[in-house]
């Protein structure tokens, strides 16, 4: 039986800690931190993520603005809005929910966000800083995973970690952050030959491919720590489920994260932390 790490409980604690600080900061600097979230289009999953981000921001006492734009919004219009937010001294964090519609160049959008307000940590300057071990905004999901591992008392240094997935948002920064904690890291992916052979080496296995229940018991070394970053909709039940087959894997893992209630809430808690960081950095520069 694995120890189950509740991201929901840890996220609640992190948000309570932030909420406790906000009134004093608001009095000191004359305004609360402000997070602006932009959503283009009507993808149901994105709508739900954006709603949760706004709710979390309000819960911790931030000012929260959600800008909802129609699916056919021209790229130039989106760039204009980002530019205004970049210049607005009352906005600390800017997030454009991904993916954006196909007619919009995602890279151009990410680059347009001022790196000082890039609460996602996706700007190329932030990515470079992460890979060069300089000061950076850490991307929210891998940051949340590291926090969960620490909370569960998992020793990372010296361990073998395997990350399945190589996305810019999760897989790659996750691997780098585990490496910086002195794990020995392998990045596997959906086309890795003999995937089970690779993943069974892992003391810490992070699944971030977006394939419903692809991590079966035969991919997991008994006693491994298993982190499930996947969020998939089960077509049979309509419910959310992870990349890990929880029922099969939970009995052999030492630590596991559930879906929902695992990494997801931690991503948002870390977004709140990043927003606070950007706010404090901007106030300190004044
Ligand atoms: N889409 C899926 N995850 C994320 C995220 O962490 N940030 C943004 N902006 N879009 C996403």
Tab-separated table of C-alpha atoms and ligand atoms in Angstrom:
chain	number	residue	atom	x	y	z
A	1	UNK	CA	0.000	0.000	0.000
A	2	UNK	CA	1.423	3.314	-1.063
A	3	UNK	CA	1.460	6.525	0.893
A	4	UNK	CA	-0.876	8.845	-1.011
A	5	UNK	CA	0.271	12.472	-1.256
A	6	UNK	CA	-2.689	14.796	-1.323
A	7	UNK	CA	-1.866	17.733	-3.521
A	8	UNK	CA	-5.161	19.205	-2.487
A	9	UNK	CA	-4.191	19.399	1.200
A	10	UNK	CA	-0.677	20.688	0.542
A	11	UNK	CA	-1.981	23.277	-1.925
A	12	UNK	CA	-4.474	24.438	0.691
A	13	UNK	CA	-1.667	24.925	3.193
A	14	UNK	CA	0.468	26.856	0.681
A	15	UNK	CA	-2.468	29.093	-0.220
A	16	UNK	CA	-3.273	29.704	3.464
A	17	UNK	CA	0.338	30.768	4.048
A	18	UNK	CA	0.106	33.205	1.128
A	19	UNK	CA	-3.306	34.508	2.226
A	20	UNK	CA	-1.866	35.244	5.674
A	21	UNK	CA	0.816	37.487	4.141
A	22	UNK	CA	-1.293	39.378	1.612
A	23	UNK	CA	-3.052	41.911	3.895
A	24	UNK	CA	0.245	43.158	5.299
A	25	UNK	CA	1.808	43.405	1.827
A	26	UNK	CA	-1.259	45.167	0.493
A	27	UNK	CA	-0.975	47.750	3.279
A	28	UNK	CA	2.770	48.129	2.747
A	29	UNK	CA	2.713	48.545	-1.035
A	30	UNK	CA	-0.710	50.120	-1.439
A	31	UNK	CA	-2.218	47.357	-3.532
A	32	UNK	CA	-2.673	43.590	-3.629
A	33	UNK	CA	-0.824	41.360	-6.122
A	34	UNK	CA	-2.660	41.164	-9.434
A	35	UNK	CA	-2.850	38.152	-11.736
A	36	UNK	CA	-4.255	38.530	-15.262
A	37	UNK	CA	-5.319	35.323	-17.015
A	38	UNK	CA	-6.187	35.285	-20.705
A	39	UNK	CA	-8.212	32.575	-22.390
A	40	UNK	CA	-8.757	32.489	-26.140
A	41	UNK	CA	-11.579	30.231	-27.276
A	42	UNK	CA	-13.933	27.917	-25.485
A	43	UNK	CA	-12.080	24.682	-24.857
A	44	UNK	CA	-13.936	23.182	-21.872
A	45	UNK	CA	-10.797	21.959	-20.073
A	46	UNK	CA	-9.099	25.363	-20.487
A	47	UNK	CA	-12.227	27.126	-19.275
A	48	UNK	CA	-12.229	25.025	-16.149
A	49	UNK	CA	-8.488	25.610	-15.518
A	50	UNK	CA	-8.864	29.360	-15.969
A	51	UNK	CA	-11.849	29.469	-13.635
A	52	UNK	CA	-9.888	27.606	-10.947
A	53	UNK	CA	-6.902	29.931	-11.332
A	54	UNK	CA	-9.118	32.982	-10.874
A	55	UNK	CA	-10.815	31.402	-7.875
A	56	UNK	CA	-7.482	30.557	-6.244
A	57	UNK	CA	-6.204	34.095	-6.832
A	58	UNK	CA	-9.254	35.542	-5.133
A	59	UNK	CA	-8.990	33.045	-2.295
A	60	UNK	CA	-5.487	34.201	-1.405
A	61	UNK	CA	-6.531	37.861	-1.579
A	62	UNK	CA	-5.106	38.829	-4.959
A	63	UNK	CA	-6.778	40.977	-7.520
A	64	UNK	CA	-7.740	38.680	-10.349
A	65	UNK	CA	-8.650	39.564	-13.907
A	66	UNK	CA	-9.825	36.986	-16.420
A	67	UNK	CA	-9.873	38.097	-20.033
A	68	UNK	CA	-11.969	35.785	-22.207
A	69	UNK	CA	-11.524	36.266	-25.936
A	70	UNK	CA	-13.391	34.626	-28.812
A	71	UNK	CA	-11.830	31.721	-30.700
A	72	UNK	CA	-11.286	33.873	-33.826
A	73	UNK	CA	-9.371	36.636	-32.007
A	74	UNK	CA	-6.538	37.772	-34.300
A	75	UNK	CA	-3.021	37.232	-33.014
A	76	UNK	CA	-2.399	40.980	-33.309
A	77	UNK	CA	-5.260	41.691	-30.901
A	78	UNK	CA	-3.892	39.239	-28.355
A	79	UNK	CA	-0.422	40.775	-28.670
A	80	UNK	CA	-1.937	44.225	-28.106
A	81	UNK	CA	-3.640	43.084	-24.902
A	82	UNK	CA	-0.436	41.481	-23.652
A	83	UNK	CA	1.477	44.672	-24.430
A	84	UNK	CA	-0.980	46.736	-22.396
A	85	UNK	CA	-0.683	44.355	-19.455
A	86	UNK	CA	3.109	44.421	-19.761
A	87	UNK	CA	3.031	48.193	-19.413
A	88	UNK	CA	0.436	48.243	-16.652
A	89	UNK	CA	2.205	48.850	-13.341
A	90	UNK	CA	-0.743	47.332	-11.499
A	91	UNK	CA	-0.373	43.923	-13.135
A	92	UNK	CA	2.187	41.511	-11.704
A	93	UNK	CA	1.458	38.247	-13.460
A	94	UNK	CA	0.260	37.500	-16.986
A	95	UNK	CA	-0.806	34.034	-18.073
A	96	UNK	CA	-2.165	33.005	-21.443
A	97	UNK	CA	-3.869	29.642	-21.088
A	98	UNK	CA	-2.418	27.107	-23.539
A	99	UNK	CA	-3.083	25.766	-26.063
A	100	UNK	CA	-4.088	28.812	-28.090
A	101	UNK	CA	-6.114	28.344	-31.313
A	102	UNK	CA	-4.070	27.111	-34.287
A	103	UNK	CA	-4.068	30.474	-36.139
A	104	UNK	CA	-2.100	32.033	-33.259
A	105	UNK	CA	1.639	31.438	-32.971
A	106	UNK	CA	2.091	30.108	-29.443
A	107	UNK	CA	5.816	30.877	-29.333
A	108	UNK	CA	5.203	34.478	-30.324
A	109	UNK	CA	2.641	34.850	-27.540
A	110	UNK	CA	4.903	33.340	-24.906
A	111	UNK	CA	7.756	35.616	-25.967
A	112	UNK	CA	5.515	38.679	-25.884
A	113	UNK	CA	4.814	38.361	-22.156
A	114	UNK	CA	7.312	40.436	-20.166
A	115	UNK	CA	9.626	37.942	-18.524
A	116	UNK	CA	9.198	39.726	-15.178
A	117	UNK	CA	5.463	38.956	-15.358
A	118	UNK	CA	5.812	35.441	-16.758
A	119	UNK	CA	4.210	33.558	-13.853
A	120	UNK	CA	4.186	30.348	-15.917
A	121	UNK	CA	7.952	30.393	-16.376
A	122	UNK	CA	7.523	29.711	-20.106
A	123	UNK	CA	9.358	32.742	-21.556
A	124	UNK	CA	12.571	31.705	-23.355
A	125	UNK	CA	14.582	33.920	-20.987
A	126	UNK	CA	13.092	32.039	-18.028
A	127	UNK	CA	13.671	28.678	-19.673
A	128	UNK	CA	17.302	29.560	-20.386
A	129	UNK	CA	17.759	30.767	-16.804
A	130	UNK	CA	16.394	27.451	-15.489
A	131	UNK	CA	18.752	25.412	-17.653
A	132	UNK	CA	21.696	27.612	-16.727
A	133	UNK	CA	20.886	27.509	-12.987
A	134	UNK	CA	20.306	31.246	-12.779
A	135	UNK	CA	17.444	33.021	-10.989
A	136	UNK	CA	14.217	32.158	-12.759
A	137	UNK	CA	10.511	31.702	-12.355
A	138	UNK	CA	10.072	27.947	-11.959
A	139	UNK	CA	7.282	26.453	-14.095
A	140	UNK	CA	4.330	25.703	-11.832
A	141	UNK	CA	3.762	21.991	-12.442
A	142	UNK	CA	7.311	20.693	-11.931
A	143	UNK	CA	7.708	23.100	-9.020
A	144	UNK	CA	4.570	21.600	-7.483
A	145	UNK	CA	5.882	18.068	-7.980
A	146	UNK	CA	9.167	18.853	-6.217
A	147	UNK	CA	7.191	20.379	-3.323
A	148	UNK	CA	5.093	17.210	-3.058
A	149	UNK	CA	8.188	15.012	-3.015
A	150	UNK	CA	9.697	17.169	-0.269
A	151	UNK	CA	6.469	17.126	1.717
A	152	UNK	CA	6.335	13.327	1.499
A	153	UNK	CA	9.928	13.131	2.754
A	154	UNK	CA	11.177	11.558	-0.483
A	155	UNK	CA	14.943	11.807	-0.809
A	156	UNK	CA	15.703	12.941	-4.386
A	157	UNK	CA	19.490	13.160	-4.309
A	158	UNK	CA	21.211	10.036	-5.538
A	159	UNK	CA	17.995	8.491	-6.850
A	160	UNK	CA	17.181	7.343	-10.348
A	161	UNK	CA	14.343	9.378	-11.769
A	162	UNK	CA	12.536	8.668	-15.017
A	163	UNK	CA	10.270	11.288	-16.531
A	164	UNK	CA	7.901	10.006	-19.221
A	165	UNK	CA	7.132	13.009	-21.417
A	166	UNK	CA	9.225	15.748	-22.976
A	167	UNK	CA	6.918	18.750	-23.209
A	168	UNK	CA	8.184	22.278	-22.632
A	169	UNK	CA	5.557	22.748	-19.927
A	170	UNK	CA	6.248	19.673	-17.819
A	171	UNK	CA	8.616	16.929	-19.017
A	172	UNK	CA	11.705	18.965	-19.795
A	173	UNK	CA	11.674	21.365	-16.818
A	174	UNK	CA	10.704	18.453	-14.538
A	175	UNK	CA	13.775	16.519	-15.635
A	176	UNK	CA	16.008	19.545	-15.115
A	177	UNK	CA	14.633	20.275	-11.645
A	178	UNK	CA	15.138	16.654	-10.560
A	179	UNK	CA	18.673	16.813	-11.984
A	180	UNK	CA	19.334	19.978	-9.971
A	181	UNK	CA	18.310	18.050	-6.862
A	182	UNK	CA	21.016	15.525	-7.758
A	183	UNK	CA	18.840	12.741	-9.104
A	184	UNK	CA	20.117	10.837	-12.129
A	185	UNK	CA	17.479	11.504	-14.727
A	186	UNK	CA	16.239	9.726	-17.839
A	187	UNK	CA	13.687	11.343	-20.127
A	188	UNK	CA	11.480	8.738	-21.778
A	189	UNK	CA	8.505	9.352	-24.055
A	190	UNK	CA	5.734	7.688	-25.990
A	191	UNK	CA	8.178	6.378	-28.578
A	192	UNK	CA	10.772	5.022	-26.180
A	193	UNK	CA	11.605	1.449	-27.157
A	194	UNK	CA	11.189	-1.034	-24.306
A	195	UNK	CA	9.623	1.613	-22.105
A	196	UNK	CA	9.070	-0.809	-19.226
A	197	UNK	CA	12.762	-1.668	-19.194
A	198	UNK	CA	13.567	2.015	-18.710
A	199	UNK	CA	10.815	2.904	-16.254
A	200	UNK	CA	11.450	-0.136	-14.055
A	201	UNK	CA	14.823	1.405	-13.215
A	202	UNK	CA	13.108	4.408	-11.648
A	203	UNK	CA	13.080	5.093	-7.926
A	204	UNK	CA	11.029	8.153	-8.834
A	205	UNK	CA	8.729	7.827	-11.837
A	206	UNK	CA	6.959	10.900	-13.214
A	207	UNK	CA	4.292	10.293	-15.861
A	208	UNK	CA	3.468	13.317	-18.016
A	209	UNK	CA	2.381	12.043	-21.418
A	210	UNK	CA	-1.377	12.542	-21.368
A	211	UNK	CA	-2.373	8.939	-22.065
A	212	UNK	CA	-5.079	7.455	-19.927
A	213	UNK	CA	-3.725	4.747	-17.548
A	214	UNK	CA	-0.690	3.971	-19.713
A	215	UNK	CA	1.526	3.330	-16.677
A	216	UNK	CA	0.568	-0.197	-15.667
A	217	UNK	CA	2.090	-2.191	-12.820
A	218	UNK	CA	4.649	-3.814	-15.153
A	219	UNK	CA	6.241	-0.391	-15.785
A	220	UNK	CA	6.862	0.251	-12.107
A	221	UNK	CA	9.644	-0.992	-9.850
A	222	UNK	CA	8.134	-2.213	-6.559
A	223	UNK	CA	8.635	0.475	-3.931
A	224	UNK	CA	8.942	3.308	-6.464
A	225	UNK	CA	7.604	6.813	-5.911
A	226	UNK	CA	5.029	7.425	-8.654
A	227	UNK	CA	3.959	10.937	-9.612
A	228	UNK	CA	1.027	11.264	-11.990
A	229	UNK	CA	0.901	14.526	-13.933
A	230	UNK	CA	-1.626	13.252	-16.478
A	231	UNK	CA	-5.126	14.646	-16.658
A	232	UNK	CA	-7.282	12.616	-19.022
A	233	UNK	CA	-10.967	12.126	-19.405
A	234	UNK	CA	-12.058	8.518	-19.152
A	235	UNK	CA	-14.420	8.082	-22.125
A	236	UNK	CA	-16.360	5.377	-20.287
A	237	UNK	CA	-17.103	7.226	-17.060
A	238	UNK	CA	-16.554	10.826	-18.222
A	239	UNK	CA	-14.402	11.301	-15.111
A	240	UNK	CA	-10.841	12.600	-14.863
A	241	UNK	CA	-8.089	10.036	-14.534
A	242	UNK	CA	-4.316	10.097	-14.741
A	243	UNK	CA	-1.559	8.574	-16.861
A	244	UNK	CA	-1.069	5.990	-14.120
A	245	UNK	CA	-3.354	3.016	-13.668
A	246	UNK	CA	-3.925	3.838	-10.009
A	247	UNK	CA	-5.619	0.587	-9.095
A	248	UNK	CA	-2.765	-1.496	-10.480
A	249	UNK	CA	0.117	0.692	-9.354
A	250	UNK	CA	-0.952	1.865	-5.892
A	251	UNK	CA	-0.373	-1.561	-4.261
A	252	UNK	CA	3.266	-1.726	-5.429
A	253	UNK	CA	4.342	1.924	-5.134
A	254	UNK	CA	5.739	3.388	-1.910
A	255	UNK	CA	4.321	6.836	-2.634
A	256	UNK	CA	1.736	7.852	-5.226
A	257	UNK	CA	-0.232	10.942	-6.234
A	258	UNK	CA	-3.934	10.674	-7.083
A	259	UNK	CA	-5.774	12.213	-10.049
A	260	UNK	CA	-7.716	14.370	-9.408
A	261	UNK	CA	-6.459	15.980	-6.185
A	262	UNK	CA	-2.758	15.431	-6.812
A	263	UNK	CA	-0.458	17.535	-8.955
A	264	UNK	CA	-3.260	19.743	-10.383
A	265	UNK	CA	-3.998	21.767	-7.233
A	266	UNK	CA	-0.247	22.078	-6.598
A	267	UNK	CA	0.250	23.638	-10.039
A	268	UNK	CA	-2.189	26.363	-9.080
A	269	UNK	CA	-0.717	26.845	-5.601
A	270	UNK	CA	2.698	27.348	-7.225
A	271	UNK	CA	1.120	29.801	-9.668
A	272	UNK	CA	0.004	31.818	-6.653
A	273	UNK	CA	3.561	31.672	-5.289
A	274	UNK	CA	5.008	32.780	-8.614
A	275	UNK	CA	2.571	35.686	-8.758
A	276	UNK	CA	3.655	36.779	-5.297
A	277	UNK	CA	7.300	36.486	-6.353
A	278	UNK	CA	6.737	38.675	-9.433
A	279	UNK	CA	4.822	41.208	-7.306
A	280	UNK	CA	7.575	41.389	-4.687
A	281	UNK	CA	10.292	41.696	-7.349
A	282	UNK	CA	8.466	44.578	-9.019
A	283	UNK	CA	7.872	46.372	-5.707
A	284	UNK	CA	11.504	45.933	-4.683
A	285	UNK	CA	12.636	47.566	-7.917
A	286	UNK	CA	10.705	50.756	-7.152
B	1	LIG	N1	-2.061	24.571	-20.303
B	1	LIG	C1	-1.816	23.432	-19.617
B	1	LIG	N2	-1.050	23.701	-18.552
B	1	LIG	C2	-0.792	25.019	-18.562
B	1	LIG	C3	-0.065	25.883	-17.709
B	1	LIG	O1	0.562	25.482	-16.721
B	1	LIG	N3	-0.048	27.197	-18.073
B	1	LIG	C4	-0.691	27.662	-19.165
B	1	LIG	N4	-0.596	28.958	-19.435
B	1	LIG	N5	-1.376	26.889	-19.973
B	1	LIG	C5	-1.432	25.573	-19.673
